[in-house]
Amino acid sequence: MTEETSGSSEPAPTASRRWVDGMRPWLFGLLVLAIYSCNRRGILAADDTGPNQLLAYTFVVGDGPFLDQFKWYWDLQGAREDEVAFMNGRILSRHPVAPAIIAAPFYLVQMWFVDWAWPGWRNDPFLVAGYCGRFSKNAAAAIAALISVVLIQVLDRHGLRRVAVPTALAAALGSDLWVVGSQELWAHGPAALALIVLVRLLSPGKVSRWRLAAAGLTAASLTAIRLVDVVFSVAVALWVLKARPRDFIWFLIPVIPIAAALLGYNLWYFRSLEGGQAQLEAFHPRLHGVEGVWTGNILDGAAGTLFSPARGLFVFSPWVALALLAIPATARRLAAFPAVVWMLWALIPFGLLISKYSVWWAGFSFGPRYWTEVTPLFAILLAFALDWAWSRSRWLLVPFAVVIVWSIAIQAIGAFCYPSSWNLAPATVDLNHERLWDWRDNEVVRCLREGRKRW
């Protein structure tokens, strides 16, 4: 079963029907893009996204990964060492630059428009920085909306067309893809897009060599975007090696230049294979009150990242919990798509990594930020669960509907009301970790009390 119509006696769809079906994911993507944009602001709730806002611009104008022209910006901020590095007379982001590269085409389109509407704007550095803030929000929203488009295409191809739209709705609006992925240039949005593109390339049916090469390119990019996601790249590589050993070279060829470029950049500028990431981690004891990078208690971290009222995945997106609980009922159908299964198994080491990570709560952010990029994989599980429930009894769909509505409501609160004063008051959550377990006073409650933010 590779298509929804497998085994059906229905006549082949007409050309007009095929056109409508092809446009359906894109129309949904446009709807999601409009929702992502309706709060009319970006959510720059942490300093992590600041460099990427400007880096995408420098890539478009030909300055590459160097932020030298924005030295005045960092001078005004007091030369934030936890954001940028001043090395050999150049200013570099300590964060991975791949998200900015992916955002660059979206910047280019916007810059063309601004060039036409307001010529000369690039001569004012303050105006450039201001526009970069707008560009980054629009780019992040477009990238996150594309995730919905590809997700619906994936579900259609896996015989899940009847539940594709509600599933995509849960993923797009009932997860941190809304408040985190679509609002600023975090790495999570591009990583989620790369992950669902991998699924699209490798499943279902026989995978051609060019798709294997495209998958290699995407898997390497995924690791470059966010290093911890290497677990999914490795899972995909192992599946290709097992399923298509003679064609593994087609997967590997595009990996080599990207890996060489990434490692070369990290070693040349940061003298480390991890690049600026290693330097960022060195700030954790001072900024977050922890002993080191991997010094967290894995059980405490797992409990926090799943159940904390401030950061718990099952609190902010409880549809994920139902999708996981339904695996015994959906496992047989999932087994027909081995590439997907291998990526789903990679969720286990991924979850263990973020649970062991000493800053499992992800600093100042809304909800379970570190789970954002794997939302498409959870969505695939949800689609199989919804289809199973639909086949057994429509009443089984009720609990799914309830938790999806809950998840969307929480994300809507974040989209319009975050950030509140909660992260900082009455004491910074980064140094007072017990606040992450306060059920009476948490981020969502504080957002509701303080109301809509317009900046």
Coordinates of N, CA and C in Angstrom, one line a residue, residues 202 209-221 233-234 236-238 240-241 244-260:
L202 N 12.5 9.4 0.8 CA 12.8 8.0 1.1 C 11.6 7.0 1.2
R209 N 18.0 6.5 -7.5 CA 19.4 6.9 -7.1 C 19.4 8.4 -6.9
W210 N 18.7 9.2 -7.7 CA 18.8 10.6 -7.5 C 18.1 11.0 -6.2
R211 N 17.1 10.3 -5.8 CA 16.4 10.5 -4.5 C 17.4 10.2 -3.4
L212 N 18.2 9.1 -3.5 CA 19.2 8.8 -2.5 C 20.2 9.9 -2.4
A213 N 20.6 10.5 -3.5 CA 21.6 11.6 -3.5 C 21.0 12.8 -2.8
A214 N 19.7 13.1 -3.2 CA 19.0 14.2 -2.5 C 18.8 14.0 -1.0
A215 N 18.6 12.7 -0.6 CA 18.5 12.4 0.8 C 19.8 12.6 1.5
G216 N 20.9 12.2 0.8 CA 22.2 12.4 1.4 C 22.5 13.9 1.6
L217 N 22.1 14.7 0.6 CA 22.3 16.2 0.8 C 21.5 16.7 1.9
T218 N 20.2 16.2 2.0 CA 19.3 16.7 3.1 C 19.8 16.3 4.5
A219 N 20.2 15.0 4.6 CA 20.7 14.5 5.9 C 21.9 15.2 6.3
A220 N 22.9 15.5 5.4 CA 24.1 16.3 5.8 C 23.7 17.7 6.2
S221 N 22.7 18.3 5.5 CA 22.3 19.6 5.9 C 21.6 19.6 7.2
S233 N 20.2 11.7 10.9 CA 21.0 11.5 9.7 C 21.7 10.1 9.8
V234 N 22.2 9.7 10.9 CA 22.8 8.4 11.1 C 21.8 7.3 10.9
V236 N 19.1 7.4 9.0 CA 18.8 7.3 7.6 C 20.0 6.6 6.8
A237 N 21.2 7.0 7.2 CA 22.4 6.4 6.5 C 22.4 4.9 6.8
L238 N 22.1 4.4 8.0 CA 22.1 3.0 8.3 C 21.0 2.3 7.5
V240 N 19.7 3.2 4.6 CA 20.2 3.1 3.2 C 21.2 2.0 3.0
L241 N 22.2 1.9 4.0 CA 23.2 0.9 3.9 C 22.7 -0.5 4.0
R244 N 19.9 -0.7 0.6 CA 20.5 -0.4 -0.7 C 22.0 -0.4 -0.6
P245 N 22.7 -1.4 -0.2 CA 24.1 -1.3 0.0 C 24.9 -1.0 -1.2
R246 N 24.4 -1.5 -2.4 CA 25.2 -1.2 -3.6 C 25.0 0.3 -4.1
D247 N 24.0 0.9 -3.6 CA 23.7 2.3 -4.0 C 24.1 3.3 -2.9
F248 N 24.7 2.8 -1.8 CA 25.0 3.7 -0.7 C 25.9 4.9 -1.1
I249 N 26.7 4.6 -2.1 CA 27.6 5.7 -2.6 C 26.8 6.9 -3.1
W250 N 25.7 6.7 -3.7 CA 24.8 7.8 -4.2 C 24.4 8.6 -3.0
F251 N 24.1 8.0 -1.9 CA 23.7 8.8 -0.7 C 24.9 9.5 -0.1
L252 N 26.1 8.9 -0.2 CA 27.3 9.4 0.5 C 27.9 10.6 -0.3
I253 N 27.8 10.5 -1.6 CA 28.6 11.6 -2.4 C 28.2 13.0 -2.0
P254 N 27.0 13.4 -1.8 CA 26.7 14.8 -1.4 C 27.0 15.1 0.1
V255 N 27.1 14.0 0.9 CA 27.5 14.2 2.3 C 28.9 14.7 2.4
I256 N 29.8 14.2 1.6 CA 31.2 14.5 1.8 C 31.6 16.0 1.7
P257 N 31.1 16.7 0.6 CA 31.5 18.1 0.6 C 30.9 18.9 1.7
I258 N 29.6 18.6 2.1 CA 29.0 19.4 3.2 C 29.7 19.1 4.5
A259 N 30.1 17.9 4.8 CA 30.8 17.6 6.0 C 32.2 18.2 6.0
A260 N 32.8 18.2 4.8 CA 34.2 18.9 4.7 C 34.1 20.4 4.9

